[in-house]
XYZ file of C-alpha atoms in Angstrom:
761
model
C 200.232 162.325 67.216
C 203.050 161.152 69.501
C 200.904 162.097 72.486
C 198.049 160.046 71.080
C 200.214 156.972 70.933
C 201.627 157.551 74.372
C 198.045 157.266 75.552
C 197.535 154.187 73.379
C 200.648 152.612 74.870
C 199.445 153.373 78.389
C 196.015 151.946 77.615
C 197.522 148.774 76.199
C 199.782 148.390 79.225
C 196.806 148.747 81.559
C 194.857 146.262 79.445
C 197.745 143.806 79.595
C 197.932 144.047 83.359
C 194.181 143.545 83.563
C 194.342 140.616 81.167
C 197.084 138.916 83.188
C 195.143 139.520 86.384
C 192.094 138.006 84.730
C 194.011 134.786 84.323
C 193.111 133.768 87.845
C 189.378 134.169 87.303
C 189.683 132.469 83.933
C 191.241 129.453 85.607
C 188.447 129.465 88.166
C 185.859 129.421 85.409
C 187.680 126.663 83.626
C 187.734 124.571 86.775
C 183.920 124.608 86.966
C 182.747 123.299 83.593
C 179.007 123.230 83.045
C 178.106 120.833 80.238
C 174.597 122.180 79.695
C 175.491 123.411 76.204
C 177.588 121.860 73.459
C 181.103 123.241 73.156
C 181.851 125.864 70.527
C 184.867 125.220 68.342
C 186.580 128.310 67.048
C 186.094 127.495 63.371
C 182.456 128.401 62.654
C 180.167 125.825 61.168
C 182.566 122.982 61.877
C 181.546 119.860 60.002
C 181.479 116.579 61.869
C 184.871 114.987 61.174
C 184.835 111.781 59.191
C 187.315 109.010 59.258
C 189.836 109.266 56.455
C 189.352 105.541 56.006
C 185.625 105.958 55.440
C 184.799 109.457 54.205
C 181.467 108.257 52.942
C 180.187 107.482 56.442
C 177.027 109.385 57.410
C 176.824 110.019 61.160
C 173.319 110.484 62.503
C 172.547 112.436 65.643
C 170.032 109.886 66.906
C 170.454 110.930 70.540
C 169.509 114.477 69.678
C 166.418 113.392 67.724
C 165.284 111.133 70.570
C 165.785 113.824 73.181
C 163.964 116.366 71.055
C 160.995 114.060 70.498
C 160.664 113.265 74.182
C 161.125 116.814 75.394
C 158.307 118.612 77.161
C 157.724 122.186 76.008
C 157.071 123.182 79.590
C 160.285 121.635 80.850
C 162.968 121.547 78.144
C 165.809 119.146 78.746
C 169.376 120.372 79.167
C 171.620 119.958 76.141
C 174.313 117.318 76.423
C 177.691 118.007 74.885
C 178.411 116.357 71.562
C 180.093 112.988 71.798
C 183.868 113.313 72.204
C 183.528 117.063 71.642
C 186.097 117.879 74.303
C 188.735 115.911 72.411
C 188.051 117.465 68.993
C 190.920 119.589 67.630
C 190.297 123.249 66.946
C 190.406 122.924 63.183
C 192.530 125.566 61.493
C 193.837 126.853 64.827
C 196.321 124.333 66.142
C 198.793 122.619 63.851
C 199.590 123.529 60.264
C 196.662 122.203 58.246
C 192.897 122.073 58.414
C 190.619 119.120 57.683
C 187.627 121.277 56.736
C 187.069 124.603 55.017
C 184.205 126.967 54.226
C 186.031 128.444 51.216
C 184.610 127.021 48.012
C 181.347 125.846 49.571
C 180.357 128.609 52.080
C 179.560 125.877 54.603
C 182.067 123.673 56.416
C 183.150 120.917 54.036
C 185.820 118.230 54.501
C 188.891 119.039 52.410
C 188.803 115.565 50.884
C 185.237 116.091 49.664
C 185.771 119.453 47.955
C 186.922 119.258 44.300
C 188.781 122.578 44.478
C 192.269 123.604 45.498
C 192.217 125.279 48.925
C 195.169 126.140 51.176
C 194.813 127.107 54.824
C 197.236 129.159 56.884
C 196.405 128.307 60.469
C 196.617 130.495 63.543
C 199.601 128.520 64.804
C 201.509 129.014 61.542
C 200.754 132.751 61.596
C 202.049 132.931 65.180
C 205.125 130.744 64.579
C 206.231 132.978 61.709
C 205.104 136.126 63.532
C 203.393 137.376 60.375
C 202.733 141.121 60.514
C 200.343 141.229 57.543
C 198.301 139.036 55.211
C 201.051 139.179 52.601
C 203.549 137.828 55.153
C 201.126 135.132 56.274
C 200.730 133.890 52.672
C 204.427 133.848 51.724
C 204.677 130.063 52.132
C 201.433 129.177 50.280
C 201.418 127.379 46.918
C 200.074 129.372 43.986
C 200.348 132.685 45.850
C 202.713 135.593 45.162
C 202.772 138.334 47.799
C 205.745 140.454 46.678
C 203.833 142.902 44.464
C 204.396 146.544 45.471
C 206.107 145.816 48.767
C 207.173 148.567 51.114
C 203.942 149.460 52.891
C 202.019 147.771 55.689
C 198.560 149.135 54.949
C 197.754 147.299 51.707
C 197.794 143.558 51.059
C 198.504 143.094 47.352
C 198.408 139.355 46.704
C 198.150 137.479 43.405
C 196.918 133.901 43.046
C 197.826 131.861 39.971
C 198.919 135.016 38.175
C 195.964 137.337 38.889
C 195.412 139.942 41.585
C 193.123 138.302 44.149
C 190.325 139.622 46.341
C 190.073 139.738 50.114
C 187.134 138.349 52.101
C 186.445 138.525 55.816
C 184.259 135.895 57.503
C 182.886 134.868 54.111
C 181.984 138.401 52.951
C 183.938 140.419 50.411
C 185.855 143.533 51.407
C 185.152 145.522 48.275
C 187.963 148.057 48.094
C 191.683 147.737 47.553
C 192.553 145.112 50.166
C 193.398 147.495 52.993
C 195.577 145.705 55.513
C 193.956 144.087 58.547
C 195.664 143.262 61.842
C 196.769 139.570 61.683
C 196.636 139.152 65.472
C 192.852 139.287 65.022
C 192.820 136.261 62.655
C 192.029 132.636 63.417
C 192.956 131.342 59.973
C 193.253 132.337 56.310
C 191.756 130.124 53.602
C 192.964 130.575 50.020
C 190.538 129.399 47.325
C 192.381 129.111 44.012
C 190.729 129.802 40.702
C 187.417 131.495 39.808
C 184.766 131.547 42.530
C 181.975 133.644 40.991
C 179.321 130.934 41.356
C 179.258 131.406 45.120
C 180.865 134.785 45.681
C 179.859 136.879 42.659
C 182.176 139.138 40.671
C 185.814 138.473 41.363
C 189.256 137.494 40.163
C 190.072 134.488 37.948
C 192.966 133.760 40.300
C 190.803 133.277 43.382
C 190.376 134.818 46.798
C 191.524 134.613 50.380
C 189.031 134.487 53.228
C 190.061 135.606 56.702
C 188.301 134.141 59.728
C 188.167 136.554 62.665
C 188.882 135.400 66.185
C 185.617 134.630 67.927
C 184.418 133.409 71.336
C 185.067 129.893 72.619
C 183.399 128.018 75.442
C 186.664 127.539 77.351
C 188.076 130.435 79.362
C 191.545 131.458 78.200
C 193.875 134.403 78.008
C 197.039 135.594 76.325
C 199.133 138.731 76.699
C 202.353 139.575 74.923
C 204.994 142.240 74.440
C 207.022 142.509 71.238
C 210.251 144.414 70.687
C 211.780 144.949 67.271
C 214.311 146.906 65.302
C 213.774 150.597 64.656
C 212.461 151.277 68.193
C 209.343 149.181 67.615
C 207.308 148.046 70.609
C 203.947 146.302 70.605
C 201.566 145.154 73.298
C 198.660 142.799 72.632
C 196.088 140.742 74.516
C 193.476 138.111 73.684
C 191.031 137.021 76.395
C 187.689 135.258 76.334
C 185.437 132.498 77.597
C 181.954 131.922 79.001
C 179.995 134.746 80.639
C 177.211 132.584 82.069
C 177.483 129.311 83.951
C 175.516 127.412 81.290
C 177.864 128.769 78.597
C 175.020 130.208 76.567
C 176.801 133.582 76.428
C 180.460 133.807 75.437
C 182.861 136.678 74.847
C 186.271 137.480 73.410
C 188.303 140.686 73.298
C 191.461 141.224 71.220
C 193.620 144.342 71.400
C 196.887 145.571 69.861
C 198.913 148.753 70.288
C 202.126 149.320 68.318
C 204.512 152.201 67.748
C 207.944 152.591 66.234
C 209.876 153.820 63.203
C 209.367 152.531 59.690
C 212.151 151.111 57.539
C 211.989 154.128 55.210
C 213.350 157.401 56.589
C 210.820 159.777 58.211
C 208.125 157.068 58.385
C 206.370 155.458 61.328
C 204.972 151.991 62.046
C 202.013 152.521 64.381
C 198.636 150.893 64.925
C 195.790 150.651 67.411
C 193.405 147.692 67.122
C 190.482 146.579 69.266
C 188.068 143.734 68.443
C 185.321 142.550 70.831
C 182.985 139.675 69.956
C 180.070 137.940 71.683
C 178.137 134.726 71.074
C 174.668 133.879 72.326
C 173.370 130.357 71.676
C 170.927 127.660 72.593
C 170.453 124.173 71.231
C 169.362 125.197 67.719
C 170.372 128.842 67.346
C 173.486 130.957 67.673
C 174.240 134.623 67.113
C 177.807 135.934 67.077
C 178.472 139.678 67.043
C 181.851 140.629 65.546
C 183.256 144.156 65.776
C 186.655 145.722 65.177
C 188.334 149.111 65.091
C 191.731 149.740 63.519
C 193.651 153.001 63.298
C 196.876 153.452 61.329
C 197.854 157.077 62.035
C 201.017 157.280 59.918
C 200.699 155.443 56.627
C 203.551 155.327 54.117
C 202.565 155.630 50.472
C 204.437 153.671 47.814
C 208.022 154.680 47.060
C 208.566 153.844 43.347
C 212.133 153.808 42.047
C 213.619 153.494 38.534
C 214.890 150.134 37.299
C 218.315 151.679 36.858
C 219.270 152.343 40.434
C 217.043 149.756 42.126
C 217.519 146.572 40.064
C 220.830 147.468 38.393
C 223.317 150.173 39.428
C 222.380 153.730 38.547
C 224.351 156.168 36.383
C 226.648 156.869 39.321
C 227.413 153.153 39.693
C 225.487 153.059 42.963
C 222.169 151.640 44.084
C 219.483 153.909 45.514
C 219.200 153.525 49.284
C 216.460 151.218 50.549
C 215.702 153.800 53.236
C 215.178 156.694 50.839
C 212.024 158.752 51.441
C 210.717 160.409 48.273
C 208.321 162.823 49.969
C 208.669 165.824 52.251
C 208.902 165.276 56.037
C 206.974 168.517 56.592
C 204.089 167.412 54.347
C 203.693 163.799 55.401
C 200.418 163.080 57.160
C 198.361 160.128 55.930
C 196.082 157.983 58.077
C 193.643 155.111 57.614
C 190.795 154.468 60.044
C 188.631 151.354 59.739
C 185.614 150.345 61.802
C 183.274 147.425 61.220
C 180.486 145.570 62.935
C 178.590 142.507 61.815
C 177.081 139.232 62.885
C 176.758 135.554 62.039
C 173.361 134.003 62.669
C 172.697 130.254 62.461
C 169.503 128.321 63.067
C 168.876 124.590 62.745
C 165.226 124.292 61.668
C 164.981 120.520 61.731
C 167.009 117.470 60.739
C 167.145 118.627 57.109
C 167.056 122.409 56.911
C 169.302 125.034 58.464
C 169.565 128.775 57.855
C 172.620 131.008 58.064
C 172.948 134.757 57.644
C 176.115 136.865 57.635
C 176.112 140.663 57.707
C 178.652 143.412 58.186
C 178.972 147.154 57.856
C 182.416 148.674 57.437
C 183.564 152.262 57.197
C 186.984 153.350 55.942
C 188.186 156.942 56.260
C 191.459 157.904 54.604
C 193.134 161.288 54.776
C 196.214 161.711 52.619
C 198.612 164.639 52.506
C 201.785 163.581 50.725
C 204.409 164.650 48.254
C 204.521 161.715 45.859
C 207.019 160.635 43.236
C 205.864 160.712 39.615
C 207.579 158.419 37.107
C 209.850 160.141 34.610
C 212.427 159.107 32.053
C 215.260 160.359 34.258
C 217.252 157.809 36.242
C 218.726 160.301 38.705
C 215.780 162.570 39.512
C 212.008 162.281 39.764
C 209.215 164.771 39.367
C 207.001 165.083 42.430
C 203.421 166.080 43.095
C 201.769 167.316 46.283
C 198.472 165.499 46.856
C 195.585 166.208 49.202
C 193.069 163.366 49.085
C 190.221 162.165 51.250
C 188.325 158.893 50.908
C 185.089 157.972 52.666
C 183.963 154.416 51.976
C 180.976 152.550 53.378
C 180.419 148.853 52.762
C 177.251 146.879 53.448
C 177.180 143.132 52.858
C 174.576 140.493 53.653
C 174.496 136.831 52.647
C 171.508 134.536 53.347
C 171.916 130.768 52.989
C 169.381 127.974 53.296
C 171.020 124.569 53.547
C 169.359 121.162 53.132
C 171.066 117.856 54.006
C 169.021 114.829 52.978
C 169.142 111.346 51.461
C 167.655 110.392 48.125
C 168.114 106.699 47.745
C 171.859 106.054 47.555
C 172.554 109.773 47.217
C 173.367 112.119 50.079
C 172.661 115.757 49.106
C 174.049 118.951 50.632
C 172.094 121.660 48.833
C 172.835 125.343 49.401
C 170.521 128.092 48.185
C 171.656 131.659 48.755
C 170.783 135.287 48.174
C 173.297 138.065 48.827
C 173.394 141.828 48.484
C 176.101 144.448 48.759
C 176.201 148.236 48.549
C 179.352 150.360 48.494
C 178.683 154.106 48.460
C 181.968 155.993 48.438
C 183.479 159.430 47.940
C 186.927 160.559 46.827
C 188.139 164.153 46.926
C 191.425 165.041 45.227
C 193.594 168.115 44.965
C 197.094 168.209 43.484
C 199.902 170.679 42.896
C 203.369 170.465 41.396
C 206.255 170.032 43.818
C 210.018 170.344 43.419
C 212.002 167.644 41.645
C 214.002 165.207 43.766
C 217.444 163.646 43.300
C 217.645 159.946 44.214
C 221.343 160.179 45.112
C 221.486 163.634 46.742
C 218.188 164.001 48.579
C 217.316 167.484 49.829
C 214.309 168.161 52.047
C 212.684 171.219 53.553
C 210.820 172.841 50.657
C 207.560 174.366 51.985
C 204.491 172.656 50.508
C 201.077 174.360 50.745
C 198.103 172.022 51.014
C 196.413 171.768 47.583
C 192.723 172.643 47.332
C 190.421 169.718 46.575
C 189.146 170.336 43.053
C 187.763 166.926 42.031
C 184.928 165.233 43.918
C 183.963 161.765 42.731
C 180.814 160.122 44.062
C 180.145 156.461 43.395
C 177.534 153.932 44.487
C 178.017 150.258 43.645
C 175.248 147.714 44.245
C 175.194 143.985 43.640
C 172.394 141.455 44.030
C 173.077 137.766 43.512
C 171.297 134.457 43.878
C 172.953 131.060 43.726
C 172.374 127.357 44.235
C 174.954 124.640 44.729
C 174.607 120.941 45.417
C 177.316 118.660 46.734
C 176.141 115.082 46.263
C 177.795 112.084 47.900
C 177.515 108.784 46.045
C 179.449 106.407 48.248
C 183.042 107.638 48.088
C 182.345 109.967 45.163
C 181.383 113.623 45.754
C 179.936 115.654 42.879
C 179.693 119.449 43.062
C 177.555 121.599 40.761
C 176.401 125.206 41.044
C 175.006 128.197 39.178
C 174.685 131.886 40.048
C 173.045 134.984 38.595
C 174.290 138.494 39.441
C 172.751 141.875 38.795
C 174.989 144.910 39.295
C 174.570 148.661 39.095
C 177.060 151.473 39.413
C 176.087 155.137 39.715
C 178.829 157.708 39.397
C 179.362 161.418 38.944
C 182.336 163.736 39.311
C 181.964 167.340 40.446
C 184.821 169.654 39.515
C 185.692 172.927 41.203
C 186.135 175.988 39.014
C 189.010 177.644 40.870
C 188.192 181.024 39.268
C 184.523 181.188 40.301
C 184.672 178.817 43.261
C 181.649 176.917 41.895
C 181.399 173.111 41.726
C 179.985 171.588 38.573
C 176.983 169.301 39.023
C 176.733 166.813 36.154
C 174.013 164.127 36.107
C 174.647 160.677 37.545
C 175.747 158.058 35.030
C 174.279 154.593 35.551
C 175.996 151.462 34.277
C 174.003 148.240 34.790
C 175.505 144.803 34.293
C 174.667 141.173 34.904
C 176.328 137.787 34.727
C 175.525 134.073 34.802
C 178.268 131.708 35.974
C 178.623 127.963 36.516
C 180.925 125.583 38.315
C 181.233 121.836 38.647
C 183.586 119.175 39.903
C 183.988 115.706 41.299
C 186.332 114.064 43.791
C 186.739 110.408 44.791
C 187.998 109.276 48.208
C 190.007 106.068 48.304
C 190.322 104.255 51.618
C 194.078 105.005 51.791
C 193.456 108.765 51.978
C 194.075 109.529 48.289
C 191.461 111.778 46.667
C 191.805 112.694 42.955
C 189.538 115.444 41.625
C 188.657 117.556 38.591
C 186.751 120.841 38.402
C 185.591 123.652 36.133
C 184.694 127.188 37.264
C 183.905 130.593 35.790
C 184.345 134.226 36.758
C 183.349 137.673 35.601
C 184.224 141.228 36.622
C 182.196 144.287 35.578
C 184.263 146.974 33.846
C 183.220 150.583 34.369
C 183.592 153.280 31.746
C 183.202 153.641 27.992
C 185.450 153.573 24.939
C 186.181 156.439 22.535
C 182.828 155.931 20.812
C 180.858 156.012 24.081
C 180.164 152.285 24.183
C 180.048 150.765 27.674
C 182.672 148.127 28.388
C 181.493 144.537 28.720
C 182.463 142.454 31.786
C 185.861 140.792 31.882
C 185.233 137.035 31.946
C 187.322 133.956 32.598
C 187.291 130.261 33.386
C 189.488 127.565 34.899
C 189.966 123.874 34.268
C 191.738 122.085 37.128
C 192.828 118.523 37.865
C 194.442 117.565 41.137
C 194.977 115.085 43.927
C 194.819 115.321 47.716
C 196.391 112.904 50.162
C 195.613 112.692 53.870
C 196.874 109.282 55.052
C 194.947 107.666 57.930
C 196.822 107.932 61.205
C 199.234 110.663 60.049
C 198.853 114.401 60.542
C 199.796 115.178 56.963
C 198.109 116.790 53.982
C 199.675 116.684 50.527
C 197.984 118.421 47.606
C 198.943 118.787 43.953
C 197.125 120.423 41.054
C 197.515 121.476 37.431
C 195.330 124.251 36.056
C 194.499 126.264 32.953
C 192.958 129.736 33.452
C 191.969 132.134 30.657
C 190.825 135.727 31.141
C 189.108 137.564 28.273
C 188.362 141.195 27.284
C 190.919 142.914 29.518
C 191.336 146.682 29.077
C 194.375 148.026 27.214
C 195.294 151.486 25.931
C 193.538 152.587 22.749
C 196.488 153.223 20.421
C 194.309 155.151 17.961
C 192.744 157.405 20.588
C 195.190 158.253 23.400
C 193.550 158.593 26.782
C 190.924 155.956 26.004
C 190.869 152.177 26.420
C 189.749 149.165 24.415
C 189.051 145.569 25.414
C 191.520 143.702 23.219
C 193.648 141.763 25.688
C 193.373 138.178 26.907
C 195.696 136.324 29.270
C 196.215 132.602 29.783
C 197.770 131.156 32.936
C 198.813 127.500 32.942
C 200.767 125.749 35.622
C 200.982 123.390 38.523
C 201.574 123.494 42.248
C 202.438 121.139 45.090
C 201.924 121.797 48.800
C 202.768 119.768 51.907
C 201.531 120.488 55.426
C 202.252 118.458 58.549
C 201.293 118.863 62.199
C 203.634 117.519 64.884
C 204.729 114.707 62.577
C 207.655 113.194 64.528
C 207.913 116.584 66.243
C 207.948 118.612 63.009
C 205.465 121.149 61.710
C 206.090 121.683 58.000
C 204.738 123.990 55.319
C 206.328 123.409 51.911
C 205.205 124.612 48.484
C 206.289 124.806 44.854
C 204.523 126.698 42.048
C 205.180 126.630 38.314
C 203.252 129.331 36.468
C 203.437 129.942 32.737
C 201.282 133.035 32.187
C 201.159 134.542 28.694
C 199.321 137.242 26.809
C 197.308 135.508 24.073
C 195.673 138.623 22.583
C 196.619 142.311 22.664
C 196.825 145.409 20.498
C 200.432 145.956 21.635
C 202.695 145.155 18.702
C 204.907 142.217 19.629
C 203.017 141.612 22.879
C 201.374 138.285 22.007
C 203.149 135.377 23.684
C 204.859 137.588 26.267
C 204.634 137.105 30.021
C 202.471 139.600 31.974
C 204.393 142.058 34.104
C 205.247 140.973 37.651
C 204.376 137.250 37.448
C 207.266 134.894 38.387
C 207.335 131.546 36.608
C 208.814 129.649 39.564
C 208.306 129.972 43.311
C 209.322 127.598 46.100
C 209.269 127.753 49.880
C 209.913 125.587 52.924
C 209.119 126.425 56.540
C 209.537 123.994 59.425
C 209.719 123.950 63.211
C 210.752 121.220 65.637
C 209.827 121.107 69.320
C 212.074 119.254 71.757
C 209.845 117.339 74.183
C 212.535 115.942 76.500
C 216.180 116.140 77.451
C 218.233 119.265 78.037
C 216.461 120.975 75.133
C 212.989 120.329 76.544
C 210.681 123.266 75.879
C 212.760 124.608 72.984
C 211.285 125.055 69.503
C 213.634 125.802 66.633
C 212.708 126.483 63.046
C 213.196 128.486 59.934
C 212.328 128.869 56.319
C 213.580 129.651 52.862
C 211.657 131.498 50.119
C 212.660 131.492 46.467
C 211.011 133.745 43.860
C 212.031 133.407 40.209
C 212.617 136.236 37.782
C 209.703 138.192 36.315
C 209.003 140.630 33.497
C 209.287 144.402 33.913
C 207.587 145.503 30.691
C 204.993 144.260 28.200
C 207.647 143.196 25.669
C 209.728 141.375 28.320
C 212.891 143.308 27.500
C 213.937 143.693 31.152
C 213.790 141.183 34.042
C 213.398 141.512 37.786
C 216.031 139.017 38.969
C 215.164 136.044 41.151
C 215.855 136.254 44.867
C 216.102 133.922 47.866
C 215.242 134.929 51.425
C 215.795 133.150 54.747
C 213.831 133.319 57.998
C 214.518 131.922 61.491
C 212.504 131.335 64.655
C 213.280 130.142 68.184
C 210.974 129.803 71.162
C 211.555 128.666 74.752
C 208.813 127.619 77.158
C 209.953 128.922 80.527
C 208.012 126.217 82.365
C 210.973 123.929 81.565
C 212.969 126.015 84.061
C 210.368 126.198 86.808
C 206.691 125.157 87.192
C 205.942 128.693 88.395
C 206.786 129.940 84.884
C 204.581 127.427 83.095
C 202.422 130.168 81.534
C 205.350 132.029 79.969
C 207.460 131.713 76.858
C 209.923 133.854 74.929
C 210.451 133.857 71.172
C 212.743 135.371 68.577
C 211.909 135.760 64.869
C 214.305 136.950 62.178
C 212.978 137.765 58.706
C 215.265 138.188 55.710
C 218.126 136.854 57.808
C 220.868 137.815 55.321
C 219.451 141.348 54.891
C 219.214 140.678 51.164
C 218.561 143.756 49.045
C 215.944 142.782 46.487
C 213.211 144.240 44.297
C 209.940 142.385 44.777
C 208.272 143.680 41.608
C 208.157 146.486 39.027
C 205.140 148.061 37.337
C 207.448 149.188 34.524
C 211.030 150.411 34.187
C 210.288 153.601 36.158
C 208.299 152.097 39.046
C 210.105 149.378 40.986
C 209.710 148.562 44.680
C 212.245 147.344 47.215
C 211.308 144.552 49.574
C 211.940 144.925 53.316
C 215.356 144.279 54.797
C 216.233 142.253 57.888
C 213.792 142.484 60.768
C 214.333 141.009 64.242
C 211.418 140.674 66.659
C 211.523 139.406 70.241
C 208.333 138.330 72.027
C 207.497 137.740 75.686
C 204.188 135.922 76.032
C 201.959 134.713 78.871
C 199.126 132.218 78.309
C 196.595 130.817 80.753
C-alpha cells in the first residue's frame, strides 16, 4: 500500500504544479469578463438579500419581466447580470456567519425569517481552524457535542441537543453511519437543531447537519497548498475552477487531496486520496450542476475501547494506559473504506411564480475489515480480543423533487413548497469471527499469528422510503409563519444466510418484510423588528422506524419525538454580527431497552427528555475580529425505563454544560500588516458513564491556536502566497471524550501541530 500512496503523492504533486501553472490562464480569463449570464454565487439557491431594516420588502425583477416580454423567439436577448451582483458576498463562504440557509426550508431562506435554530460553519471558519473532519468543524457550535467515540478519522459521531444526529450532503441524507467526508471539499455546514421529519423524513430528534459541496463559480480562481504535521504527515491539495465558455454558460471546478502519514495510535496510518470534479451548465431559466467525488481511506483505525480504570482514573498499577496503545495485531491490520458518489442539482424557473428543483445522488461504499478487536471484559488489566473479517457493500439512491410557488394573496406573501422524495439503500454485510489471544493493557505483546476467519454470516438488507410533503412560509408584513406536513411510507426487506461450516452450505431463509409509515407536522412563527431583533417560536416532530421484533414476535413501533422551541435572533443593521439564543424541550418516546425477562431480546419501554438552552455569537471582520462563541446548557434525563433506579438519571455521554470561544484578528497596517492571530478554548462538562450515573467522565478544557502571514506584505511578487500554523490541544491534555460504559472509554487526540503553505490566485 506504501507504493500506492507514493503514486498518489506523485499525482498530487503533479496536479499542484499544474494548478499553479493554471493560475496564469485563470487570471487571463478573469481579466475578460463576459456579462452575458448572471453570476453564480457558491451557495446554491441564494435568496435575494433583504435589508435588515426592512425584511418584509418584496423585490420584484421588473427588468427581467420586461425583457422577457419583449424578447423575440428568433433572436433571444442576452442576459444582463443581476443588479449589484458583483458586490454580493458569497454567503456562507467568507466570514463567520451566513444570512441565508437551506436547512429547515430546503430552499434558500433568510435566517431572520426562519423560526428554527440553525447554525452555519462557513468555509472560512473551517479553513481558519484547519478542521480535519466534520466533528472538528462543529466543535465550536452551540448545541453540538462532537466528542463521542473519538480516536478515528473515518466516522463523524456528532450529537445535537443530546441525541445522535444524522448527516446530509447537498440536502440529501447519507443513510449509513456518518462515514467521514473530506472537509476540504466543503463550502459550508448547516446545523438544523431539533426534529426535521416534516421536510427530511425519518431522523433524529436532535437534528441534522447538512454539508454543501464545493461547486463551480463564474469567476476563475485557484488554490494549491501543502500541509506538514506531526507524525510524518504530509498533505497536498488543490482547488481550481471557473468558466469554460466565454459566455459563462458552462463552469467547472476540481478539488483534490492526497495525504499520508502515521496515526496517533501505534501501528496506524493517516492516509487519504480525494478527488471531486463538478460542472454547471446554465441559461437564463435553467441550471444543471453535476457533482461527483471519490474518496479512499486505505488504512482505517477501528475504535480502541479502554476500561474506565486506567483511562479515566489510574489503573490497578497506579498508571494510566498509554494514549498510543494499539489493541490489535500489526500483522492482521488491514481495513479500508472506499466511497464514490455522483449526483446532480437541477433548477428551472417556469415563470414568475413557479420553479422546480430536483436533487439526485448515487453513492457506493465498500468496506473491507480485517482486524483484531478488543472485547469488553470485567478485567481492568487485560482484554479479550476477537479476530474479525467483515465486508460491507452499500448502495444509496436518493432523489428529491420540489415544486416551489412564490405569490401574493392580498397582504400575504406565500412561499409554498411541495415535494416528493424517494430513497433506496440495498446493502450487504458479511462477517466472520474467531477468538484471539488476550491482551495486557500495561505490558502489550504483539506477533501472534492470526488466520483470516471465514465469513459465516451474510446479511442482506433493502431499505426503501417514499415521502411527500408540503410547507408554506407566509409573510404578513414583518411576521413570517411556517407550517408543514409530511407523510412517509417505508419498507425494509432483510434476510440472513448462515454458513454451515460442517457441510459448507449456506442457509436460505425467506425475506422478512417490515413496512412502516409516519405522519409528522411542524409549525412556527418569527417577527422581524426594524432594529434586527427577531423573536420566534416553533414546534416540530420526528419519527424513526425500528426494525426487529420482541420476544413475542411483535414488530417494534417507530420511535417518535417532538420539540417545543422559543428563541431570538439578532442581526443589527450595519454590523456583521449574528447573535442567537434559544430554549427547547425535546421528548423521545418508545426507545429500545433490554428485555429483563427475556435476555437477548428488547422492549420499547424507555423515553428521554432533553431540556436546555443555548447562546451563539458570530461576527465577521467586526473591528478586525472574526468570532465564534457558544454556550450550551443541556439537562437530559430518562423519564421512563425498565431499568430499576434509572428514571431521572442522565443518559450516558451527554454533558450538561459546554462552552467555546474562537476568534481571529487580522492586522491591516503597521509592522504587523498581513498577520492574522487567533485561538480558541473549548470546555466540556462532566458526563455519565453508566445508566445509574454512578461514575462520571470528568470535565476537560482544551486550547487551540492559529497564526497566518500573508507573504505579500514582504513583497508584491509574493502576493498570492501565505503561510499558516495551527495547534490543536495546545497543552497536550490527556482526556477521555466519552464512555459507552465502564469498560469502553475513548481517549481524545493529543496535541497536533500543522503547518500550511498556500498559494491563491
